[in-house]
């Protein structure tokens, strides 16, 4: 069963796992809310990875795998941060946590 979240007068529909249903509604207040829920302090590195995830999903209509993300991180953030290890520093809950914070739909819906 889906749930509704209201932030600053705007309503967001989330699935039973807390993923945003309509990624076009994702915005800064929702990013802040997700970050708080996931106990992540959003940095510019997080933001660049989130932007990559959102752009990739919009273009390809699918979720990237973590190796693809780390390759993009290497190009965007530099070789010292372009690794799966650094990705897990940014998102300790893994790739699904990153997808949720980025406002992407759940990869495999089980709700």
mmCIF file with all atom_site columns, C-alpha atoms in Angstrom:
data_model
loop_
_atom_site.group_PDB
_atom_site.id
_atom_site.type_symbol
_atom_site.label_atom_id
_atom_site.label_alt_id
_atom_site.label_comp_id
_atom_site.label_asym_id
_atom_site.label_entity_id
_atom_site.label_seq_id
_atom_site.pdbx_PDB_ins_code
_atom_site.Cartn_x
_atom_site.Cartn_y
_atom_site.Cartn_z
_atom_site.occupancy
_atom_site.B_iso_or_equiv
_atom_site.pdbx_formal_charge
_atom_site.auth_seq_id
_atom_site.auth_comp_id
_atom_site.auth_asym_id
_atom_site.auth_atom_id
_atom_site.pdbx_PDB_model_num
ATOM 1   C CA . UNK A 1 1   ? 0.000  0.000  0.000   1.00 0.00 ? 1   UNK A CA 1
ATOM 2   C CA . UNK A 1 2   ? 1.340  3.414  -0.959  1.00 0.00 ? 2   UNK A CA 1
ATOM 3   C CA . UNK A 1 3   ? 1.800  6.235  1.526   1.00 0.00 ? 3   UNK A CA 1
ATOM 4   C CA . UNK A 1 4   ? 1.648  10.001 1.178   1.00 0.00 ? 4   UNK A CA 1
ATOM 5   C CA . UNK A 1 5   ? 4.247  12.425 2.480   1.00 0.00 ? 5   UNK A CA 1
ATOM 6   C CA . UNK A 1 6   ? 3.642  16.156 2.725   1.00 0.00 ? 6   UNK A CA 1
ATOM 7   C CA . UNK A 1 7   ? 6.536  18.635 2.820   1.00 0.00 ? 7   UNK A CA 1
ATOM 8   C CA . UNK A 1 8   ? 6.136  22.405 2.546   1.00 0.00 ? 8   UNK A CA 1
ATOM 9   C CA . UNK A 1 9   ? 2.607  22.020 1.196   1.00 0.00 ? 9   UNK A CA 1
ATOM 10  C CA . UNK A 1 10  ? 3.571  19.537 -1.532  1.00 0.00 ? 10  UNK A CA 1
ATOM 11  C CA . UNK A 1 11  ? 2.437  15.899 -1.513  1.00 0.00 ? 11  UNK A CA 1
ATOM 12  C CA . UNK A 1 12  ? 4.605  12.974 -2.584  1.00 0.00 ? 12  UNK A CA 1
ATOM 13  C CA . UNK A 1 13  ? 3.431  9.412  -3.080  1.00 0.00 ? 13  UNK A CA 1
ATOM 14  C CA . UNK A 1 14  ? 5.825  6.754  -1.776  1.00 0.00 ? 14  UNK A CA 1
ATOM 15  C CA . UNK A 1 15  ? 5.550  3.002  -2.200  1.00 0.00 ? 15  UNK A CA 1
ATOM 16  C CA . UNK A 1 16  ? 5.552  0.567  0.725   1.00 0.00 ? 16  UNK A CA 1
ATOM 17  C CA . UNK A 1 17  ? 9.379  0.627  0.804   1.00 0.00 ? 17  UNK A CA 1
ATOM 18  C CA . UNK A 1 18  ? 9.556  4.436  0.834   1.00 0.00 ? 18  UNK A CA 1
ATOM 19  C CA . UNK A 1 19  ? 10.528 4.975  -2.813  1.00 0.00 ? 19  UNK A CA 1
ATOM 20  C CA . UNK A 1 20  ? 9.073  7.915  -4.714  1.00 0.00 ? 20  UNK A CA 1
ATOM 21  C CA . UNK A 1 21  ? 6.373  6.825  -7.175  1.00 0.00 ? 21  UNK A CA 1
ATOM 22  C CA . UNK A 1 22  ? 6.702  9.762  -9.604  1.00 0.00 ? 22  UNK A CA 1
ATOM 23  C CA . UNK A 1 23  ? 10.358 10.752 -9.987  1.00 0.00 ? 23  UNK A CA 1
ATOM 24  C CA . UNK A 1 24  ? 9.363  14.012 -11.708 1.00 0.00 ? 24  UNK A CA 1
ATOM 25  C CA . UNK A 1 25  ? 8.166  15.293 -8.311  1.00 0.00 ? 25  UNK A CA 1
ATOM 26  C CA . UNK A 1 26  ? 11.627 14.905 -6.743  1.00 0.00 ? 26  UNK A CA 1
ATOM 27  C CA . UNK A 1 27  ? 13.000 18.216 -5.451  1.00 0.00 ? 27  UNK A CA 1
ATOM 28  C CA . UNK A 1 28  ? 15.299 19.715 -2.813  1.00 0.00 ? 28  UNK A CA 1
ATOM 29  C CA . UNK A 1 29  ? 12.863 19.396 0.127   1.00 0.00 ? 29  UNK A CA 1
ATOM 30  C CA . UNK A 1 30  ? 12.377 15.720 -0.700  1.00 0.00 ? 30  UNK A CA 1
ATOM 31  C CA . UNK A 1 31  ? 16.140 15.202 -1.079  1.00 0.00 ? 31  UNK A CA 1
ATOM 32  C CA . UNK A 1 32  ? 16.638 16.696 2.388   1.00 0.00 ? 32  UNK A CA 1
ATOM 33  C CA . UNK A 1 33  ? 13.889 14.498 3.819   1.00 0.00 ? 33  UNK A CA 1
ATOM 34  C CA . UNK A 1 34  ? 15.333 11.324 2.247   1.00 0.00 ? 34  UNK A CA 1
ATOM 35  C CA . UNK A 1 35  ? 18.817 12.264 3.470   1.00 0.00 ? 35  UNK A CA 1
ATOM 36  C CA . UNK A 1 36  ? 17.526 12.681 7.015   1.00 0.00 ? 36  UNK A CA 1
ATOM 37  C CA . UNK A 1 37  ? 15.643 9.377  6.855   1.00 0.00 ? 37  UNK A CA 1
ATOM 38  C CA . UNK A 1 38  ? 18.739 7.589  5.521   1.00 0.00 ? 38  UNK A CA 1
ATOM 39  C CA . UNK A 1 39  ? 21.092 9.402  7.931   1.00 0.00 ? 39  UNK A CA 1
ATOM 40  C CA . UNK A 1 40  ? 23.197 10.881 5.125   1.00 0.00 ? 40  UNK A CA 1
ATOM 41  C CA . UNK A 1 41  ? 24.741 14.344 5.157   1.00 0.00 ? 41  UNK A CA 1
ATOM 42  C CA . UNK A 1 42  ? 24.480 15.407 1.493   1.00 0.00 ? 42  UNK A CA 1
ATOM 43  C CA . UNK A 1 43  ? 27.752 16.758 0.070   1.00 0.00 ? 43  UNK A CA 1
ATOM 44  C CA . UNK A 1 44  ? 28.635 17.962 -3.410  1.00 0.00 ? 44  UNK A CA 1
ATOM 45  C CA . UNK A 1 45  ? 29.950 14.438 -4.119  1.00 0.00 ? 45  UNK A CA 1
ATOM 46  C CA . UNK A 1 46  ? 26.589 12.942 -3.172  1.00 0.00 ? 46  UNK A CA 1
ATOM 47  C CA . UNK A 1 47  ? 24.855 15.495 -5.332  1.00 0.00 ? 47  UNK A CA 1
ATOM 48  C CA . UNK A 1 48  ? 26.991 14.707 -8.377  1.00 0.00 ? 48  UNK A CA 1
ATOM 49  C CA . UNK A 1 49  ? 26.295 10.986 -8.012  1.00 0.00 ? 49  UNK A CA 1
ATOM 50  C CA . UNK A 1 50  ? 22.576 11.689 -7.553  1.00 0.00 ? 50  UNK A CA 1
ATOM 51  C CA . UNK A 1 51  ? 22.575 13.867 -10.678 1.00 0.00 ? 51  UNK A CA 1
ATOM 52  C CA . UNK A 1 52  ? 24.292 11.070 -12.617 1.00 0.00 ? 52  UNK A CA 1
ATOM 53  C CA . UNK A 1 53  ? 21.715 8.521  -11.406 1.00 0.00 ? 53  UNK A CA 1
ATOM 54  C CA . UNK A 1 54  ? 18.769 10.727 -12.318 1.00 0.00 ? 54  UNK A CA 1
ATOM 55  C CA . UNK A 1 55  ? 20.177 11.612 -15.740 1.00 0.00 ? 55  UNK A CA 1
ATOM 56  C CA . UNK A 1 56  ? 21.043 7.986  -16.484 1.00 0.00 ? 56  UNK A CA 1
ATOM 57  C CA . UNK A 1 57  ? 17.574 6.778  -15.524 1.00 0.00 ? 57  UNK A CA 1
ATOM 58  C CA . UNK A 1 58  ? 15.890 9.532  -17.545 1.00 0.00 ? 58  UNK A CA 1
ATOM 59  C CA . UNK A 1 59  ? 17.919 8.692  -20.644 1.00 0.00 ? 59  UNK A CA 1
ATOM 60  C CA . UNK A 1 60  ? 18.069 4.881  -20.417 1.00 0.00 ? 60  UNK A CA 1
ATOM 61  C CA . UNK A 1 61  ? 14.793 4.189  -18.587 1.00 0.00 ? 61  UNK A CA 1
ATOM 62  C CA . UNK A 1 62  ? 16.639 1.816  -16.284 1.00 0.00 ? 62  UNK A CA 1
ATOM 63  C CA . UNK A 1 63  ? 18.915 1.664  -13.267 1.00 0.00 ? 63  UNK A CA 1
ATOM 64  C CA . UNK A 1 64  ? 22.705 1.636  -13.690 1.00 0.00 ? 64  UNK A CA 1
ATOM 65  C CA . UNK A 1 65  ? 24.786 -1.075 -12.047 1.00 0.00 ? 65  UNK A CA 1
ATOM 66  C CA . UNK A 1 66  ? 27.290 -0.064 -9.383  1.00 0.00 ? 66  UNK A CA 1
ATOM 67  C CA . UNK A 1 67  ? 30.316 -0.592 -11.679 1.00 0.00 ? 67  UNK A CA 1
ATOM 68  C CA . UNK A 1 68  ? 28.813 1.842  -14.168 1.00 0.00 ? 68  UNK A CA 1
ATOM 69  C CA . UNK A 1 69  ? 28.292 4.336  -11.359 1.00 0.00 ? 69  UNK A CA 1
ATOM 70  C CA . UNK A 1 70  ? 31.885 3.998  -10.135 1.00 0.00 ? 70  UNK A CA 1
ATOM 71  C CA . UNK A 1 71  ? 33.155 4.539  -13.700 1.00 0.00 ? 71  UNK A CA 1
ATOM 72  C CA . UNK A 1 72  ? 31.080 7.716  -13.915 1.00 0.00 ? 72  UNK A CA 1
ATOM 73  C CA . UNK A 1 73  ? 32.355 8.766  -10.479 1.00 0.00 ? 73  UNK A CA 1
ATOM 74  C CA . UNK A 1 74  ? 35.916 8.316  -11.746 1.00 0.00 ? 74  UNK A CA 1
ATOM 75  C CA . UNK A 1 75  ? 35.168 10.744 -14.588 1.00 0.00 ? 75  UNK A CA 1
ATOM 76  C CA . UNK A 1 76  ? 33.156 13.215 -12.502 1.00 0.00 ? 76  UNK A CA 1
ATOM 77  C CA . UNK A 1 77  ? 34.942 13.162 -9.132  1.00 0.00 ? 77  UNK A CA 1
ATOM 78  C CA . UNK A 1 78  ? 38.418 12.021 -10.159 1.00 0.00 ? 78  UNK A CA 1
ATOM 79  C CA . UNK A 1 79  ? 40.395 8.790  -9.827  1.00 0.00 ? 79  UNK A CA 1
ATOM 80  C CA . UNK A 1 80  ? 40.741 8.946  -6.037  1.00 0.00 ? 80  UNK A CA 1
ATOM 81  C CA . UNK A 1 81  ? 36.935 8.899  -5.660  1.00 0.00 ? 81  UNK A CA 1
ATOM 82  C CA . UNK A 1 82  ? 35.981 6.770  -8.644  1.00 0.00 ? 82  UNK A CA 1
ATOM 83  C CA . UNK A 1 83  ? 35.543 3.468  -6.871  1.00 0.00 ? 83  UNK A CA 1
ATOM 84  C CA . UNK A 1 84  ? 32.899 1.172  -5.493  1.00 0.00 ? 84  UNK A CA 1
ATOM 85  C CA . UNK A 1 85  ? 34.511 1.653  -2.079  1.00 0.00 ? 85  UNK A CA 1
ATOM 86  C CA . UNK A 1 86  ? 33.990 5.426  -2.206  1.00 0.00 ? 86  UNK A CA 1
ATOM 87  C CA . UNK A 1 87  ? 30.429 4.921  -3.467  1.00 0.00 ? 87  UNK A CA 1
ATOM 88  C CA . UNK A 1 88  ? 29.749 2.882  -0.316  1.00 0.00 ? 88  UNK A CA 1
ATOM 89  C CA . UNK A 1 89  ? 31.263 5.640  1.804   1.00 0.00 ? 89  UNK A CA 1
ATOM 90  C CA . UNK A 1 90  ? 28.767 8.057  0.266   1.00 0.00 ? 90  UNK A CA 1
ATOM 91  C CA . UNK A 1 91  ? 25.873 5.595  0.421   1.00 0.00 ? 91  UNK A CA 1
ATOM 92  C CA . UNK A 1 92  ? 26.586 3.032  3.163   1.00 0.00 ? 92  UNK A CA 1
ATOM 93  C CA . UNK A 1 93  ? 23.211 1.398  2.480   1.00 0.00 ? 93  UNK A CA 1
ATOM 94  C CA . UNK A 1 94  ? 24.352 0.570  -1.037  1.00 0.00 ? 94  UNK A CA 1
ATOM 95  C CA . UNK A 1 95  ? 22.936 1.155  -4.458  1.00 0.00 ? 95  UNK A CA 1
ATOM 96  C CA . UNK A 1 96  ? 19.286 0.899  -3.417  1.00 0.00 ? 96  UNK A CA 1
ATOM 97  C CA . UNK A 1 97  ? 19.807 3.613  -0.822  1.00 0.00 ? 97  UNK A CA 1
ATOM 98  C CA . UNK A 1 98  ? 21.283 5.829  -3.557  1.00 0.00 ? 98  UNK A CA 1
ATOM 99  C CA . UNK A 1 99  ? 18.321 5.099  -5.838  1.00 0.00 ? 99  UNK A CA 1
ATOM 100 C CA . UNK A 1 100 ? 15.875 6.015  -3.068  1.00 0.00 ? 100 UNK A CA 1
ATOM 101 C CA . UNK A 1 101 ? 17.621 9.272  -2.157  1.00 0.00 ? 101 UNK A CA 1
ATOM 102 C CA . UNK A 1 102 ? 17.830 10.188 -5.867  1.00 0.00 ? 102 UNK A CA 1
ATOM 103 C CA . UNK A 1 103 ? 14.071 9.744  -6.182  1.00 0.00 ? 103 UNK A CA 1
ATOM 104 C CA . UNK A 1 104 ? 14.297 6.854  -8.621  1.00 0.00 ? 104 UNK A CA 1
ATOM 105 C CA . UNK A 1 105 ? 11.569 4.230  -8.634  1.00 0.00 ? 105 UNK A CA 1
ATOM 106 C CA . UNK A 1 106 ? 12.229 0.993  -6.828  1.00 0.00 ? 106 UNK A CA 1
ATOM 107 C CA . UNK A 1 107 ? 14.239 -1.364 -9.020  1.00 0.00 ? 107 UNK A CA 1
ATOM 108 C CA . UNK A 1 108 ? 12.135 -4.473 -8.424  1.00 0.00 ? 108 UNK A CA 1
ATOM 109 C CA . UNK A 1 109 ? 8.727  -3.632 -7.101  1.00 0.00 ? 109 UNK A CA 1
ATOM 110 C CA . UNK A 1 110 ? 7.488  -5.974 -4.423  1.00 0.00 ? 110 UNK A CA 1
ATOM 111 C CA . UNK A 1 111 ? 4.797  -3.786 -2.904  1.00 0.00 ? 111 UNK A CA 1
#
